[in-house]
Coordinates of C-alpha atoms and ligand atoms in Angstrom, one line a residue:
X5 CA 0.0 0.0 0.0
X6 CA 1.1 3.5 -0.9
X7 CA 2.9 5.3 2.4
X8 CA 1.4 8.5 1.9
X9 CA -1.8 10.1 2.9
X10 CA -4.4 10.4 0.4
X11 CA -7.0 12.3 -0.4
X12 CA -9.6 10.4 1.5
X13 CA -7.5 10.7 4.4
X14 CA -8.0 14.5 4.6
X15 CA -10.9 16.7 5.3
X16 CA -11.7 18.8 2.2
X17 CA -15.0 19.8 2.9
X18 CA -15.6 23.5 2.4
X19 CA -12.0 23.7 1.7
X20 CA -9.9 25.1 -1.3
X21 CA -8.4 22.0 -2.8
X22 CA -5.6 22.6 -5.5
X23 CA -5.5 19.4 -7.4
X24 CA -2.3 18.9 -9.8
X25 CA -3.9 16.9 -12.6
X26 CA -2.1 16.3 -16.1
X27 CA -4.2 17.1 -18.3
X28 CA -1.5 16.9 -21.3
X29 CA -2.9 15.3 -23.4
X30 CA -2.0 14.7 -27.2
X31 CA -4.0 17.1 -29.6
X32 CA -3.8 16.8 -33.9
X33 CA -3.0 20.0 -35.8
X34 CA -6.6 21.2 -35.8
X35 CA -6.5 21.7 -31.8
X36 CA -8.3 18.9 -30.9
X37 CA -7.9 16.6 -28.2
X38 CA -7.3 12.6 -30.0
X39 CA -7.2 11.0 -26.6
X40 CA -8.6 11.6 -23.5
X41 CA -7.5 9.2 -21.4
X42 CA -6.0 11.3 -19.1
X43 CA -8.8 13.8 -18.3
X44 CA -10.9 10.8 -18.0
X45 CA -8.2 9.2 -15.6
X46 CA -8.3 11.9 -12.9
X47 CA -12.0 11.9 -12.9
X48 CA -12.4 9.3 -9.7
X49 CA -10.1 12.5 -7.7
X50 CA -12.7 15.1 -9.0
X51 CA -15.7 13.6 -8.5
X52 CA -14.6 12.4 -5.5
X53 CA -13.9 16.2 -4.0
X54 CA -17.2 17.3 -5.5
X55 CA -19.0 15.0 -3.8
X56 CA -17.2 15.6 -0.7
X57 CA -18.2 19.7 -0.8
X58 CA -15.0 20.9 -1.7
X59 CA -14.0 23.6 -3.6
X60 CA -11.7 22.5 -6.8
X61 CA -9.0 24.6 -8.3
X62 CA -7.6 22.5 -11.3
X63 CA -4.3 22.7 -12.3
X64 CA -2.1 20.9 -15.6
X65 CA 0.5 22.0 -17.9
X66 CA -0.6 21.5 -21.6
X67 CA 2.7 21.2 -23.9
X68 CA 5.6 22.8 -23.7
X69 CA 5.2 26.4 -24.1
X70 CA 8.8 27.1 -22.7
X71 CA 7.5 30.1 -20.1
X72 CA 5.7 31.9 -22.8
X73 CA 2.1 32.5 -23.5
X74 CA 0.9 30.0 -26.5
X75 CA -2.7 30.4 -27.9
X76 CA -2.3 26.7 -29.1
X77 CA -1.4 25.5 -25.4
X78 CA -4.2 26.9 -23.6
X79 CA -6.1 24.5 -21.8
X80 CA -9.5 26.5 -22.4
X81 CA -9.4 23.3 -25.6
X82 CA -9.4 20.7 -22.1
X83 CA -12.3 22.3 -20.2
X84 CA -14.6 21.8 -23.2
X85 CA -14.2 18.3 -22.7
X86 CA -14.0 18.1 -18.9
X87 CA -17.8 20.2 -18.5
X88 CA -18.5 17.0 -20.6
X89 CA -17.2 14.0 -18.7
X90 CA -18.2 16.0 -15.6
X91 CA -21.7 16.8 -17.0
X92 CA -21.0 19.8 -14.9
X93 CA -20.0 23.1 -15.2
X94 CA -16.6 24.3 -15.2
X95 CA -14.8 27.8 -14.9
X96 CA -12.1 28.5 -16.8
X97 CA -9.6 31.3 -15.5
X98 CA -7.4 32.6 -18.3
X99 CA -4.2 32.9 -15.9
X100 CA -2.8 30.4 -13.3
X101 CA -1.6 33.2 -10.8
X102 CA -2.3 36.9 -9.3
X103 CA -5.1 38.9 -7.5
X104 CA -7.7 37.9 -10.5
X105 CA -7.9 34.6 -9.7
X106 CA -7.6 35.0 -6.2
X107 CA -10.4 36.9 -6.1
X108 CA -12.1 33.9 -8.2
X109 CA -11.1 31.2 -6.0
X110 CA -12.1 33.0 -3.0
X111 CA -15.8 33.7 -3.6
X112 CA -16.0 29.6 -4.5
X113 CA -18.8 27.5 -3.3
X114 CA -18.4 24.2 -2.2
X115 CA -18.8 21.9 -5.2
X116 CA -17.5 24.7 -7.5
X117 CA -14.8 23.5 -9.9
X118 CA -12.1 26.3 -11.5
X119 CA -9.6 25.0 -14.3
X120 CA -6.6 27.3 -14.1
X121 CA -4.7 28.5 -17.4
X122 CA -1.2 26.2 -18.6
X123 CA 1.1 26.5 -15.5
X124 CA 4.2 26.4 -18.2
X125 CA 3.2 29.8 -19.6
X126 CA 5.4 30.9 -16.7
X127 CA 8.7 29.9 -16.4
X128 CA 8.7 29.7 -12.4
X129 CA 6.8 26.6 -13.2
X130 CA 9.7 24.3 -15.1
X131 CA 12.6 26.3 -13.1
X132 CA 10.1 25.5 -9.2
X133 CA 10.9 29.3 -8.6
X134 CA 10.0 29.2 -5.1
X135 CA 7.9 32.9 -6.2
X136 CA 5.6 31.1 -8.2
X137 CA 5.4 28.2 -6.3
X138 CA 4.1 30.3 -3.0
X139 CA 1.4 32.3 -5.3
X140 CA 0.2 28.7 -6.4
X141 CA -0.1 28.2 -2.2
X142 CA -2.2 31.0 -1.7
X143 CA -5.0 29.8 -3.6
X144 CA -5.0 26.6 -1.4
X145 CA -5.5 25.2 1.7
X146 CA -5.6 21.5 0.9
X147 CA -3.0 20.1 -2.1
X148 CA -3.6 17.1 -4.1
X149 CA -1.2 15.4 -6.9
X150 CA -3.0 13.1 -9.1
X151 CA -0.4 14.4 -11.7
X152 CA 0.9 10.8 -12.3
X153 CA 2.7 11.6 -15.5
X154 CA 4.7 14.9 -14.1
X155 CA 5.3 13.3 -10.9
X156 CA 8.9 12.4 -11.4
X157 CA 9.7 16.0 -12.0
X158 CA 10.5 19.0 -9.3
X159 CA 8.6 21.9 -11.1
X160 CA 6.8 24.0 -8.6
X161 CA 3.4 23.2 -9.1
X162 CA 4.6 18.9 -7.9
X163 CA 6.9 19.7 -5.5
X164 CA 7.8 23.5 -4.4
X165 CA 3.9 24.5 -3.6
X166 CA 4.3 21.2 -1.0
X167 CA 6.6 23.7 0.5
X168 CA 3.8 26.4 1.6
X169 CA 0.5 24.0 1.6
X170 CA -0.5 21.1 4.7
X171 CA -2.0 18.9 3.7
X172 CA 0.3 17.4 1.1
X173 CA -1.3 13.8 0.0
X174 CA -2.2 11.9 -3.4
X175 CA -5.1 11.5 -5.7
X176 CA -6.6 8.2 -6.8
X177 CA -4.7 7.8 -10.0
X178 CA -1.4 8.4 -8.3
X179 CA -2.1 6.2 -5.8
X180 CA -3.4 3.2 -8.3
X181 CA -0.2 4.0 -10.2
X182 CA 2.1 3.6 -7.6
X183 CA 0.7 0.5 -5.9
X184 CA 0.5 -1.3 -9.0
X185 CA 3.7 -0.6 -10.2
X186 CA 5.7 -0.7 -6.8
X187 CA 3.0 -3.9 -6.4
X188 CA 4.7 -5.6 -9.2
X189 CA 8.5 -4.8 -8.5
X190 CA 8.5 -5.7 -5.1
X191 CA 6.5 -9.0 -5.5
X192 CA 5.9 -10.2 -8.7
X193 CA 4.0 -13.6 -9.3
X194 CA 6.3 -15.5 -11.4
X195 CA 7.4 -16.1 -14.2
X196 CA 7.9 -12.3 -14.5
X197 CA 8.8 -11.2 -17.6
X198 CA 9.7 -7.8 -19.4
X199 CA 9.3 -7.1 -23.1
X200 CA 11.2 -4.5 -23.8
X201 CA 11.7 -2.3 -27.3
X202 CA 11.7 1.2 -28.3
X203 CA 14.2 2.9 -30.2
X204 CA 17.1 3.2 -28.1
X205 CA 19.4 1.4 -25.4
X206 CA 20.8 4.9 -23.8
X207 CA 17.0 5.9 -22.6
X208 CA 16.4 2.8 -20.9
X209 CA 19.4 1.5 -19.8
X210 CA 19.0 2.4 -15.9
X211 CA 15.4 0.0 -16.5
X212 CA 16.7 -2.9 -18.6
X213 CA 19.6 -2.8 -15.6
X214 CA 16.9 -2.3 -12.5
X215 CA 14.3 -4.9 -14.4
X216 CA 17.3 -7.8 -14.5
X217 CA 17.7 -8.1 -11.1
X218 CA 14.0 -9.0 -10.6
X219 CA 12.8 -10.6 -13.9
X220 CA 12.9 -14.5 -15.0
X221 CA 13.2 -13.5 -18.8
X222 CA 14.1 -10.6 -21.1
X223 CA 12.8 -10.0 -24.0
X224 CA 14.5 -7.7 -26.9
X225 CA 12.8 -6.0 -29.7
X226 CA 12.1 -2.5 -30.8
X227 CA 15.4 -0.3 -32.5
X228 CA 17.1 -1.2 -29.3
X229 CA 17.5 -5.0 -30.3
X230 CA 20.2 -3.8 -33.3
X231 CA 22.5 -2.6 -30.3
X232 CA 22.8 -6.0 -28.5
X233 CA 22.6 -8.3 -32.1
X234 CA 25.6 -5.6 -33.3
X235 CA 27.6 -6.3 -30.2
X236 CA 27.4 -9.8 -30.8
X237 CA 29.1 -9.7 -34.2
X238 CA 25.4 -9.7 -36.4
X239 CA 25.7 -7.6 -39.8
X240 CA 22.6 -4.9 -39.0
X241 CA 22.8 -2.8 -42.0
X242 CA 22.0 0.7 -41.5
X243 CA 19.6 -0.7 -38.6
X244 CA 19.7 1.8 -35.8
X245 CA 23.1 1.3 -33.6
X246 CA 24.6 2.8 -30.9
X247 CA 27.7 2.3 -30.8
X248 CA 28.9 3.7 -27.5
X249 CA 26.3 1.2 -25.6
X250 CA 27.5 -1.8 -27.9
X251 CA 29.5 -3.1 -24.3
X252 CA 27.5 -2.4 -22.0
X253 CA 24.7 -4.0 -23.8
X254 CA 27.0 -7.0 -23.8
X255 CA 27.7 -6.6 -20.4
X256 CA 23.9 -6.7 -20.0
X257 CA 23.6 -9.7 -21.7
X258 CA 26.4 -12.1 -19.9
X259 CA 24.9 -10.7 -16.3
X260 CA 21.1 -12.4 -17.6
X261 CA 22.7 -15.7 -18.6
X262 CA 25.0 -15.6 -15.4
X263 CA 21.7 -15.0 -13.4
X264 CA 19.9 -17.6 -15.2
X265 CA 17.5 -15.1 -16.9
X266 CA 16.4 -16.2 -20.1
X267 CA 17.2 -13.4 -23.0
X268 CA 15.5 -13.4 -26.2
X269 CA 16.1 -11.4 -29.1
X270 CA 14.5 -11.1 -32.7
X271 CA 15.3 -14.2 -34.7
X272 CA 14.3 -12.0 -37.8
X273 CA 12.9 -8.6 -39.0
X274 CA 11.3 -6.6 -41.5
X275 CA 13.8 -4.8 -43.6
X276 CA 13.4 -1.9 -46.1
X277 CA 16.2 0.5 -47.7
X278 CA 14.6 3.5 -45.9
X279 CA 11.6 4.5 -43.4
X280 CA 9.3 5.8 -45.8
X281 CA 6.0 4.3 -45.7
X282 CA 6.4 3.4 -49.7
X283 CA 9.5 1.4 -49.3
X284 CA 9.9 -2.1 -50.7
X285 CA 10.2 -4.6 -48.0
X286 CA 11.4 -8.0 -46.9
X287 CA 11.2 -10.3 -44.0
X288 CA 14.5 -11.9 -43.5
X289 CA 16.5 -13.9 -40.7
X290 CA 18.9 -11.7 -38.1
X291 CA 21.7 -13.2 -39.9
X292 CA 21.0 -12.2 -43.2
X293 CA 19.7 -8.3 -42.7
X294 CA 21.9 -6.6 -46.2
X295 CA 24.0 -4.6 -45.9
X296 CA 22.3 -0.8 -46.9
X297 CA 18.7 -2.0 -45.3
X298 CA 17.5 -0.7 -41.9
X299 CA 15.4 -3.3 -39.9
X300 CA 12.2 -1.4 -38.6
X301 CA 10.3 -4.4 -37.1
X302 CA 10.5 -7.9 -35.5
X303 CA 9.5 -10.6 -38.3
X304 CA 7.0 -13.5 -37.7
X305 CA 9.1 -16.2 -36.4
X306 CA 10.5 -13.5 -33.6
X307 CA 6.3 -13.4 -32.5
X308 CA 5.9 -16.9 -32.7
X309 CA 9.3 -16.7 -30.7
X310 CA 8.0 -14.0 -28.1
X311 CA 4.4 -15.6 -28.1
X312 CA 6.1 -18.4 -26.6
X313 CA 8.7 -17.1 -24.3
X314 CA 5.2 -15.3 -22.9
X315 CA 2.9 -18.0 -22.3
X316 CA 4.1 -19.6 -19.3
X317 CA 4.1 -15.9 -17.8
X318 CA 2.0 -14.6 -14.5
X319 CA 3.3 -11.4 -15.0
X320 CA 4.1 -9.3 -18.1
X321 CA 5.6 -5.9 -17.5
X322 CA 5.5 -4.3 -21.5
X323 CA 7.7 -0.7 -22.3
X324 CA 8.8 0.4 -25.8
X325 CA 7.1 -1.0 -29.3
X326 CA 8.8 -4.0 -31.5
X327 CA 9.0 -2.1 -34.4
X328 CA 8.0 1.5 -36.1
X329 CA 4.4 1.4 -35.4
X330 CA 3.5 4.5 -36.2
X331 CA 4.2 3.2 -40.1
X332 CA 1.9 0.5 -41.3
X333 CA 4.3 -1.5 -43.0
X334 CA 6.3 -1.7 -39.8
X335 CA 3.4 -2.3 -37.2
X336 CA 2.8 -5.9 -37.1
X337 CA 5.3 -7.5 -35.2
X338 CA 4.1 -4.9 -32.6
X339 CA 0.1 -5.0 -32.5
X340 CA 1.0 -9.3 -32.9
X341 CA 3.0 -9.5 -29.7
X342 CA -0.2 -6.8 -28.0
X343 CA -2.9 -9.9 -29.3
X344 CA -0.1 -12.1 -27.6
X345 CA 0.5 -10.1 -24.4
X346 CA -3.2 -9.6 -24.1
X347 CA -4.2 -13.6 -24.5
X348 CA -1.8 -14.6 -21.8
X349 CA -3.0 -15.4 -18.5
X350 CA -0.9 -13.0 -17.2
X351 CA -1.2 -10.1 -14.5
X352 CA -0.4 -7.8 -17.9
X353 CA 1.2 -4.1 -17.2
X354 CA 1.6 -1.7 -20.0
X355 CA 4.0 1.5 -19.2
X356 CA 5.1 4.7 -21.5
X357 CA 3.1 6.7 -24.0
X358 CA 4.1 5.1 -27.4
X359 CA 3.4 1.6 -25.9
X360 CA -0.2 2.2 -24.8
X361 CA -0.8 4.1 -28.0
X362 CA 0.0 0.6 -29.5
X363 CA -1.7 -1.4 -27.5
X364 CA -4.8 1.2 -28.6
X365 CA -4.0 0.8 -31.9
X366 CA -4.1 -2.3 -31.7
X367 CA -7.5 -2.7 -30.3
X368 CA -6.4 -4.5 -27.1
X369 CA -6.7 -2.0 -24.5
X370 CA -9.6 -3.7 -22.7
X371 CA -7.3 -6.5 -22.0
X372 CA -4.7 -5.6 -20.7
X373 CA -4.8 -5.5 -16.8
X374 CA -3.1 -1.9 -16.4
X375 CA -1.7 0.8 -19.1
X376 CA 0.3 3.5 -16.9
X377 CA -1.0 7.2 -17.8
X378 CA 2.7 7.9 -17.5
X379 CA 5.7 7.6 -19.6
X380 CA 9.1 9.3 -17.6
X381 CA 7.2 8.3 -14.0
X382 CA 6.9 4.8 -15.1
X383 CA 10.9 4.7 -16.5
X384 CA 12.0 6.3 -13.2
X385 CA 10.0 3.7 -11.1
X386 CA 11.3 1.2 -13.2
X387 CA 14.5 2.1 -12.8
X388 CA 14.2 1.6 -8.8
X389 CA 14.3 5.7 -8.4
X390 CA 11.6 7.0 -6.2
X391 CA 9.5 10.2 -7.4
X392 CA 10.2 13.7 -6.4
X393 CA 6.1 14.2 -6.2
X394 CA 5.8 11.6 -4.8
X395 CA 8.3 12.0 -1.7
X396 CA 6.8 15.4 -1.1
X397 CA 3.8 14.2 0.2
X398 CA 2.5 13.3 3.8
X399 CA 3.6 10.1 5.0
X400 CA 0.6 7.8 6.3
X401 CA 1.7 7.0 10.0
X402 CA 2.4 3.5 10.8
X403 CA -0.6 1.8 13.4
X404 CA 1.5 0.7 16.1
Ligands
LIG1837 P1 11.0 4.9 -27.1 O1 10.5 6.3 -26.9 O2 12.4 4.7 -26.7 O3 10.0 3.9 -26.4 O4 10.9 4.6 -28.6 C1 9.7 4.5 -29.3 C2 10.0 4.7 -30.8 O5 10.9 3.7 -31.2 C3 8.8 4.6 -31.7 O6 8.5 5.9 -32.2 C4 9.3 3.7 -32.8 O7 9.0 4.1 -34.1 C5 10.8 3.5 -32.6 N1 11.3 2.3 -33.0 C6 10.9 1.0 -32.7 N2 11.6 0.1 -33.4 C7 12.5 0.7 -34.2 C8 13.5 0.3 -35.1 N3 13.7 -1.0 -35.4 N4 14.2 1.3 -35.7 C9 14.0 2.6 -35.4 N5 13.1 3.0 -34.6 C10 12.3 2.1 -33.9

């Protein structure tokens, strides 16, 4: 169980409650919003503190608007669909800070909900100036991070506002985050197993390192696998390398077989001469990738392989893609091992942003037994590192 307070721990009736959500969610060149999973996830918090009589003040970042004002950021495009979900009516304030919305926030009734403008259109926000961070406090007398996707990071509206508001505890998403995830690394039912991709060794090499001391197998696919089948002497072509991790990835390798961890990597791939969605293509065997082709997916006998190595598994911990989904031509080793990762009887945990776009894409969302709203939070819990939103928060005292 999570160690800190939470918000059902606290009383917020009556009271000003400052909830960090992340309402960051992706939106497609017209302004709108293509998924909204992550308004939706914060909705159990909201409700919650409605129905309890308090008075929300709803804070995000949308973006990255680098301190400055961006008409494209604003996150007047989020409360459209939030008055929605909520069925509710929502005030927008058009600035996160200053005597404006104080005065706002201040002549609230209980039940009221405010959404405050992007925090990142000030630069206190990235940088936790501890100015900003106070003039977030004032509008508060109750704080509440259900920010699960920003909670790794020490901006001031996660972790410098803790400095100036009591009580300090976490939402409902941040809590079901946390215990599943921490759930699963501390006591995985076994055979555990992580299937790891993506495109590159270097971002995940604190994970892949954490992950081996607690799984049974490792599986390799994704851009990443080019890295370990280079080191071990395989012609890649103009597959994506990196050189500089080419020993450690070795070094990663000898440590699973020393362990007894069994390691699997593609067996064969999809090849093309370039990324373009146009490009002629070919499945081929690892051995035999040529020499000026780039291989942008696992090939059919690597998710037979994969399917496999999976189906004895009771958990199944899932970061990074198999192949360059986002193209069609290089999406099917990818949404085949999701069909395969979603059949398994296995407690099935899906982490990082491009991964659970996938697993969307592919139509198995349903299935799968938890997709993590976060992408850096889930790398740094993976990677054994605690949160910095996380630690801010009040402890939940031990019953003697
Ligand atoms: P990451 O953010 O590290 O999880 O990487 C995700 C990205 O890796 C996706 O955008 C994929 O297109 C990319 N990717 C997956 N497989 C490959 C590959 N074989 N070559 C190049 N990029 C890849």
């Amino acid at each position: 169980m999570l160690n800190k307070l939470t918000i059902k721990d606290v009383d917020i009736r009556n009271k000003r409650v400052f909830i960090r959500v992340d309402f960051n969610v992706p939106l497609n060149s017209e302004l709108n919003i293509t998924d909204d999973t992550r308004i939706r996830s914060a909705l159990p918090t909201i409700n919650y503190a409605i129905d309890e009589g308090a008075k929300l003040i709803l804070a995000s970042h949308l973006g990255r608007p680098k301190g400055k004002r961006n008409p494209a950021l604003t996150l007047a495009t989020v409360v459209k669909r939030l008055r929605r979900l909520l069925n509710k009516d929502v005030m927008f304030l058009d600035d996160c800070i200053g005597p404006e919305v104080e005065k706002v926030v201040n002549s609230m009734g209980s039940g009221d909900v405010v959404l405050l403008e992007n925090l990142r259109f000030y630069a206190g926000e990235e940088a936790n100036e501890d100015g900003f961070a106070k003039q977030l406090a004032t509008l508060a007398d109750v704080y509440v991070n259900d920010a699960f996707g920003t909670a790794h990071r020490s901006h001031a509206s996660i972790t410098g506002i803790t400095r100036y508001v009591r009580p300090a505890v976490a939402g409902f998403l941040v809590k079901k985050e946390m215990e599943y995830i921490e759930g699963v690394m501390a006591n995985p039912v076994r055979p555990f197993v992580a299937l790891l991709g993506g495109a590159k060794v270097s971002g995940k090499l604190g994970m892949i390192k954490n992950l081996e001391q607690k799984v049974d197998k490792v599986i390799i696919g994704g851009g990443m696998a080019f890295t370990f089948l280079k080191a071990m002497g395989y012609e890649v072509g103009n597959s994506l390398v990196e050189p500089e991790m080419m020993n450690i990835a070795l070094q990663i390798h000898k440590l699973a077989l020393e362990k007894g961890i069994k390691f699997y990597l593609p067996v064969d791939c999809v090849v093309a001469p370039g990324m373009d969605p146009g490009s002629e293509t070919m499945i081929v065997p690892t051995q035999e990738i040529p020499k000026d082709w780039k291989a942008l997916d696992i090939g059919p006998a690597s998710v037979k392989l994969f399917t496999e190595a999976i189906a004895n598994a009771r958990t199944i911990l899932w970061n990074g893609p198999m192949g360059v989904f986002e193209i069609d031509a290089f999406s099917r080793g990818t949404f085949a091992v999701a069909h395969a990762v979603a059949e398994s009887y296995a407690l099935t945990i899906v982490g990082g942003g491009d991964t659970s776009n996938a697993v969307d894409k592919a139509g198995e969302s349903e299935n799968m037994s938890f997709i993590s709203t976060g992408g850096g939070a889930v790398l740094n819990l993976l990677e054994g590192r605690p949160l910095d939103g996380i630690m801010v928060l009040d402890n939940r005292k031990v019953k003697e």
